[in-house]
Amino acid sequence: MKVLVISSIPWSNSNRGIDILCQALAEEGHSVTHLVFPVYRMKKNTKFPSNKPVQQIYANSILIPYDDNSMFWLPKIAMKLTHCNHIRSVKNINFNSYDLVVIESGKPLFLVDIIPQNVSLIYRQSDPVWVLMKSKYLRKLEERAIKKSDLVLIVRDIFLNYIDPGFRNKVFTWKNGFSAPIPRKMDNPYCSNGLKKAVYVGFTPIDYKTLEHISSVHSDVEFHIIGNCLSYFEKRELRKKKNIFIHGYMTPEDYLPYVKHADFAIVPYNRKKEAFKFIGLNSKYLLFMYFNLPIVSYKPGLVEEFGDLPVLFAEDIDEFSKQVETAKRIGKIDYNIDFDYYSYEGRKKELLEILEKARIIG
């Protein structure tokens, strides 16, 4: 079976659900191509190793990018023009040549209407558009994706309540996983300057004011932020702080040493974002727990998923700063976590069971 997976983030051997899906299908003998879409600056895959299980390709670059924060208000005619520009960037791709297409939530939904009716379609709702984005236009595209899909994969049971009851029979919960890194030498990337090292990894927006505050109060800590989780303005201002380091996007091979050798982790999610109400025990928390890091976090909406795990939760910015002080002192923590369930093998097994039940494969 020929499979095309469409996601805005390049494929890598990571614990993201869409990455696990790609690798699992490839290991089952299917020909898997990962399309990075949309692309807002030139990206070439000339250095992508040919021995990888997944072939990676890129859409053509789009000159006028769509930014939901600043463009969600655009009138319908302007959004249609934006939509057409995005579709043009994949005009060289023959979607009819695939047996199965998987679309991840977010901007990849611009392509949902051009997927041929005779091609099986899976919608992977990593984050619902109504949580992730403000655009009513894109929310309508998500509704069409759910209607058109043969299978919808959600990450939490609670999201089922927001799907039209007429389509719930094709919706399955497939939780995000955690791929425990294979033990290998990971050199310490930090400078030996006597300062404590705190790390955050992720794409979920984090709170600029919290970072600004704790970096001022805790001058004995370096704060390393990995992932595209801040706006351009926020990154520009935070880089003025001598103890804040904004690394941007990194592959797992590059960011794992930062996690392994950190003293503690911070999760200062932006509490004003709609997504905050639906955050629970996700792969980022599990990553920090795997490396036994104390975790300072704002209390997320689905805090009950953590049970009695000893995360240092905070309600406001002052409490967050106090919990940072605690994290500096307590050292490594042993978490009682069933990593086998969240492992790649566990997530792959459950995925294949769902695909068979939905008659997508085998």
XYZ file of C-alpha atoms in Angstrom:
362
model
C 0.000 0.000 0.000
C 1.230 3.486 -0.904
C 0.704 5.966 1.918
C 1.031 9.756 1.913
C 1.215 11.485 5.297
C 0.767 15.280 5.340
C 2.125 17.265 8.281
C 3.568 20.751 8.725
C 6.506 19.423 10.765
C 9.224 17.325 9.070
C 9.268 13.634 9.899
C 11.897 12.472 12.375
C 12.345 9.471 14.638
C 10.479 11.151 17.499
C 7.600 10.477 19.887
C 5.096 12.610 17.920
C 2.024 10.598 17.012
C 2.320 11.363 13.315
C 5.978 10.255 13.317
C 5.111 7.000 15.068
C 2.329 6.409 12.509
C 4.753 6.911 9.614
C 7.353 4.522 10.977
C 4.815 1.895 12.050
C 3.281 1.687 8.572
C 6.731 1.591 6.970
C 7.771 -1.286 9.232
C 4.623 -3.173 8.188
C 5.893 -3.112 4.604
C 3.942 -0.144 3.261
C 5.556 2.536 1.104
C 5.302 5.713 3.208
C 5.935 9.233 1.930
C 5.856 12.183 4.317
C 4.844 15.503 2.755
C 5.896 18.635 4.643
C 3.128 21.184 4.018
C 2.880 24.128 4.042
C 6.385 25.469 3.366
C 6.951 29.179 3.825
C 10.633 29.313 2.958
C 12.750 27.190 0.674
C 13.436 23.728 2.086
C 15.275 21.018 0.225
C 15.524 17.414 1.277
C 18.828 16.745 -0.468
C 20.424 15.757 2.843
C 17.616 13.432 3.940
C 19.241 9.982 4.256
C 18.066 7.446 1.699
C 18.153 4.631 4.271
C 15.356 6.143 6.361
C 12.130 4.077 6.488
C 10.082 7.096 5.369
C 10.613 9.128 2.192
C 10.326 12.848 2.914
C 9.235 15.418 0.339
C 8.387 19.108 0.574
C 5.672 21.267 -0.936
C 6.793 24.245 -2.997
C 7.439 27.409 -1.048
C 4.455 29.748 -0.561
C 5.330 33.428 -0.885
C 2.577 34.750 1.393
C 2.394 32.623 4.555
C -0.787 32.170 6.548
C -0.347 33.221 10.183
C -3.446 32.421 12.212
C -2.713 34.930 14.982
C -2.655 37.881 12.599
C -4.830 36.657 9.705
C -7.710 34.724 11.284
C -10.021 37.716 10.781
C -9.571 37.809 6.990
C -12.848 37.907 5.029
C -13.926 34.745 3.249
C -12.742 35.898 -0.185
C -9.234 36.611 1.155
C -9.135 33.216 2.886
C -10.153 31.518 -0.363
C -7.257 33.217 -2.151
C -4.913 32.090 0.625
C -6.369 28.590 0.308
C -5.746 28.556 -3.461
C -2.135 29.693 -2.991
C -1.545 26.798 -0.604
C -3.074 24.264 -2.998
C -0.871 25.546 -5.841
C 2.216 24.580 -3.848
C 1.393 20.856 -4.290
C 0.299 20.961 -7.943
C 3.099 18.527 -8.884
C 1.899 15.825 -6.481
C -0.357 13.094 -7.884
C -2.658 12.250 -4.983
C -4.362 9.570 -7.104
C -1.170 7.511 -6.971
C -1.689 6.789 -3.252
C -3.947 4.219 -1.606
C -4.130 6.073 1.706
C -3.651 9.702 2.733
C -3.218 10.842 6.335
C -3.744 14.530 7.130
C -2.651 16.033 10.441
C -4.641 18.856 12.033
C -3.724 22.501 11.472
C -2.684 24.051 8.163
C -2.459 20.685 6.333
C -6.272 20.894 6.257
C -5.928 23.324 3.337
C -5.496 20.159 1.228
C -8.493 18.148 2.420
C -10.762 19.011 -0.527
C -8.267 17.924 -3.195
C -7.844 14.388 -1.827
C -9.607 12.128 -4.379
C -12.770 10.373 -3.188
C -11.374 6.979 -4.225
C -8.374 7.356 -1.866
C -8.807 6.284 1.764
C -8.392 9.191 4.186
C -7.351 9.340 7.837
C -7.634 12.575 9.782
C -5.121 12.686 12.652
C -6.440 15.312 15.055
C -3.278 15.961 17.038
C -4.937 19.156 18.288
C -8.475 20.200 17.312
C -8.482 23.272 15.082
C -10.968 24.958 17.424
C -8.304 24.641 20.133
C -5.255 25.254 17.969
C -6.445 28.114 15.731
C -8.818 31.095 15.621
C -9.843 30.890 11.970
C -13.503 29.989 11.368
C -12.525 29.090 7.805
C -10.081 26.419 8.999
C -12.623 25.140 11.498
C -14.973 24.516 8.593
C -12.179 22.634 6.805
C -11.763 20.440 9.894
C -15.481 19.656 9.859
C -15.167 18.626 6.205
C -12.127 16.475 7.025
C -14.044 14.613 9.737
C -16.991 14.072 7.393
C -14.818 12.932 4.482
C -12.420 10.692 6.439
C -12.695 6.933 6.728
C -11.067 7.153 10.157
C -10.448 9.939 12.671
C -7.717 9.522 15.287
C -8.035 11.748 18.367
C -5.570 11.986 21.255
C -8.020 12.266 24.175
C -11.478 10.863 24.871
C -12.760 14.327 25.799
C -12.446 15.486 22.167
C -15.090 12.950 21.120
C -17.698 15.182 22.801
C -16.953 17.922 20.251
C -17.517 15.760 17.169
C -20.871 15.462 15.393
C -22.616 12.347 16.838
C -23.226 11.119 13.288
C -19.506 10.584 12.746
C -18.450 9.206 16.129
C -18.537 5.583 14.940
C -15.348 6.214 12.916
C -13.494 8.071 15.685
C -10.891 6.260 17.795
C -8.715 7.530 20.630
C -5.030 6.889 19.983
C -2.991 8.554 22.691
C 0.341 10.198 22.067
C 3.298 8.077 23.009
C 6.794 8.380 24.265
C 9.754 6.750 22.557
C 12.361 6.110 25.225
C 15.703 7.067 23.652
C 18.080 4.205 22.910
C 20.954 4.527 25.396
C 23.898 6.137 23.686
C 26.581 8.652 24.400
C 25.094 12.128 24.690
C 27.706 14.770 25.450
C 26.774 17.593 27.803
C 25.921 20.649 25.645
C 25.883 23.131 28.526
C 28.697 25.440 29.598
C 30.330 24.610 32.941
C 29.638 27.920 34.635
C 28.113 26.808 37.929
C 24.560 27.810 36.926
C 21.609 25.443 37.160
C 20.166 24.380 33.807
C 16.408 24.396 33.086
C 14.908 23.155 29.816
C 11.621 23.320 27.924
C 10.925 21.355 24.718
C 7.769 21.704 22.647
C 5.597 23.562 20.170
C 2.744 24.464 22.516
C 2.808 28.244 23.200
C 4.436 29.196 26.486
C 4.027 32.320 28.584
C 6.443 35.127 27.770
C 5.860 37.006 31.043
C 6.585 33.930 33.144
C 9.930 33.399 31.405
C 10.798 37.059 31.795
C 9.936 36.963 35.502
C 11.688 33.750 36.508
C 14.834 34.666 34.567
C 15.051 37.901 36.575
C 14.365 36.281 39.941
C 16.598 33.258 39.361
C 19.814 34.680 37.952
C 21.566 31.467 39.018
C 19.646 29.474 36.374
C 20.046 29.209 32.602
C 16.705 28.706 30.849
C 16.953 26.802 27.540
C 13.855 26.968 25.328
C 13.654 24.446 22.461
C 10.879 24.463 19.858
C 8.820 27.080 18.043
C 6.712 28.082 21.032
C 7.177 31.874 21.139
C 6.315 34.713 18.763
C 8.989 36.665 16.911
C 8.573 39.632 19.256
C 8.754 37.456 22.361
C 11.922 35.718 21.173
C 13.536 39.052 20.313
C 12.835 40.468 23.787
C 13.779 37.340 25.712
C 17.131 37.075 23.918
C 18.096 40.295 25.702
C 18.199 38.264 28.920
C 21.644 36.819 29.517
C 20.300 33.634 31.105
C 17.646 32.782 28.482
C 18.666 30.763 25.419
C 16.158 30.409 22.559
C 17.171 27.427 20.403
C 14.135 27.138 18.098
C 13.389 23.877 16.298
C 15.782 20.981 16.944
C 15.684 17.302 16.017
C 15.471 14.732 18.845
C 19.128 13.853 18.249
C 20.027 17.477 18.973
C 17.698 18.282 21.879
C 17.927 15.042 23.887
C 21.355 15.954 25.343
C 19.840 19.201 26.633
C 17.148 17.214 28.431
C 19.447 14.497 29.747
C 21.922 16.955 31.285
C 19.402 19.525 32.601
C 18.821 19.999 36.334
C 15.066 20.449 35.946
C 12.338 21.149 33.384
C 9.868 23.998 33.118
C 6.458 23.882 31.448
C 5.162 27.483 31.532
C 2.258 26.941 29.132
C 0.336 30.055 28.120
C -2.801 29.740 30.265
C -4.755 32.171 28.069
C -4.708 29.752 25.139
C -7.782 27.567 24.633
C -5.521 24.515 24.340
C -4.457 24.859 27.980
C -7.808 23.468 29.157
C -7.170 20.234 27.269
C -3.556 19.561 28.241
C -2.816 16.526 30.381
C -0.015 13.992 30.764
C 1.513 14.407 27.316
C 4.751 13.248 25.679
C 6.749 16.263 26.849
C 6.039 15.566 30.519
C 6.883 11.908 29.904
C 10.174 12.873 28.286
C 11.213 14.896 31.332
C 10.076 12.095 33.641
C 12.100 9.527 31.705
C 15.223 11.535 32.488
C 14.108 11.953 36.129
C 13.909 15.735 35.949
C 11.915 17.732 38.501
C 9.156 19.497 36.560
C 7.765 22.953 37.302
C 4.490 23.480 35.454
C 1.343 25.521 35.470
C -1.519 23.254 36.477
C -3.120 22.126 33.188
C -6.812 21.601 32.569
C -6.591 17.788 32.690
C -4.408 17.666 35.799
C -6.223 14.527 36.991
C -4.252 12.513 34.394
C -1.122 12.983 36.545
C -2.560 11.169 39.568
C -0.009 11.334 42.369
C 3.030 11.964 40.160
C 5.239 14.521 41.974
C 5.069 17.391 39.483
C 5.619 20.858 40.980
C 2.400 22.535 39.866
C 1.748 26.259 40.142
C -1.395 28.395 39.893
C 0.205 31.770 39.142
C 3.496 33.443 38.235
C 4.675 33.937 41.843
C 4.005 30.305 42.761
C 5.775 29.214 39.585
C 8.861 31.120 40.700
C 8.707 29.513 44.160
C 8.484 26.074 42.577
C 11.583 26.882 40.488
C 13.401 27.523 43.779
C 12.262 24.089 44.989
C 13.330 22.392 41.741
C 16.833 23.827 42.066
C 17.297 21.969 45.357
C 15.608 18.577 45.096
C 17.702 16.795 42.453
C 16.565 13.880 40.274
C 13.171 12.203 40.825
C 12.072 8.607 40.219
C 8.621 8.594 38.590
C 6.342 5.570 38.770
C 5.457 5.417 35.060
C 4.565 2.475 32.829
C 6.801 3.497 29.949
C 5.971 0.262 28.093
C 2.411 1.502 27.507
C 3.631 4.828 26.131
C 6.570 3.303 24.240
C 6.814 3.145 20.470
C 6.002 -0.574 20.564
C 2.905 0.029 22.690
C 1.640 2.862 20.491
C 2.336 0.906 17.293
C 0.436 -2.149 18.541
C -2.628 -0.079 19.447
C -2.484 1.836 16.148
C -2.419 -1.338 14.049
C -5.361 -2.745 16.023
C -7.354 0.428 15.284
C -6.437 0.364 11.574
C -7.537 -3.270 11.298
C -10.797 -2.599 13.150
C -11.504 0.344 10.829
C -10.586 -1.876 7.843
C -7.876 0.491 6.695
C -5.340 -2.348 6.563
C -5.371 -6.122 6.565
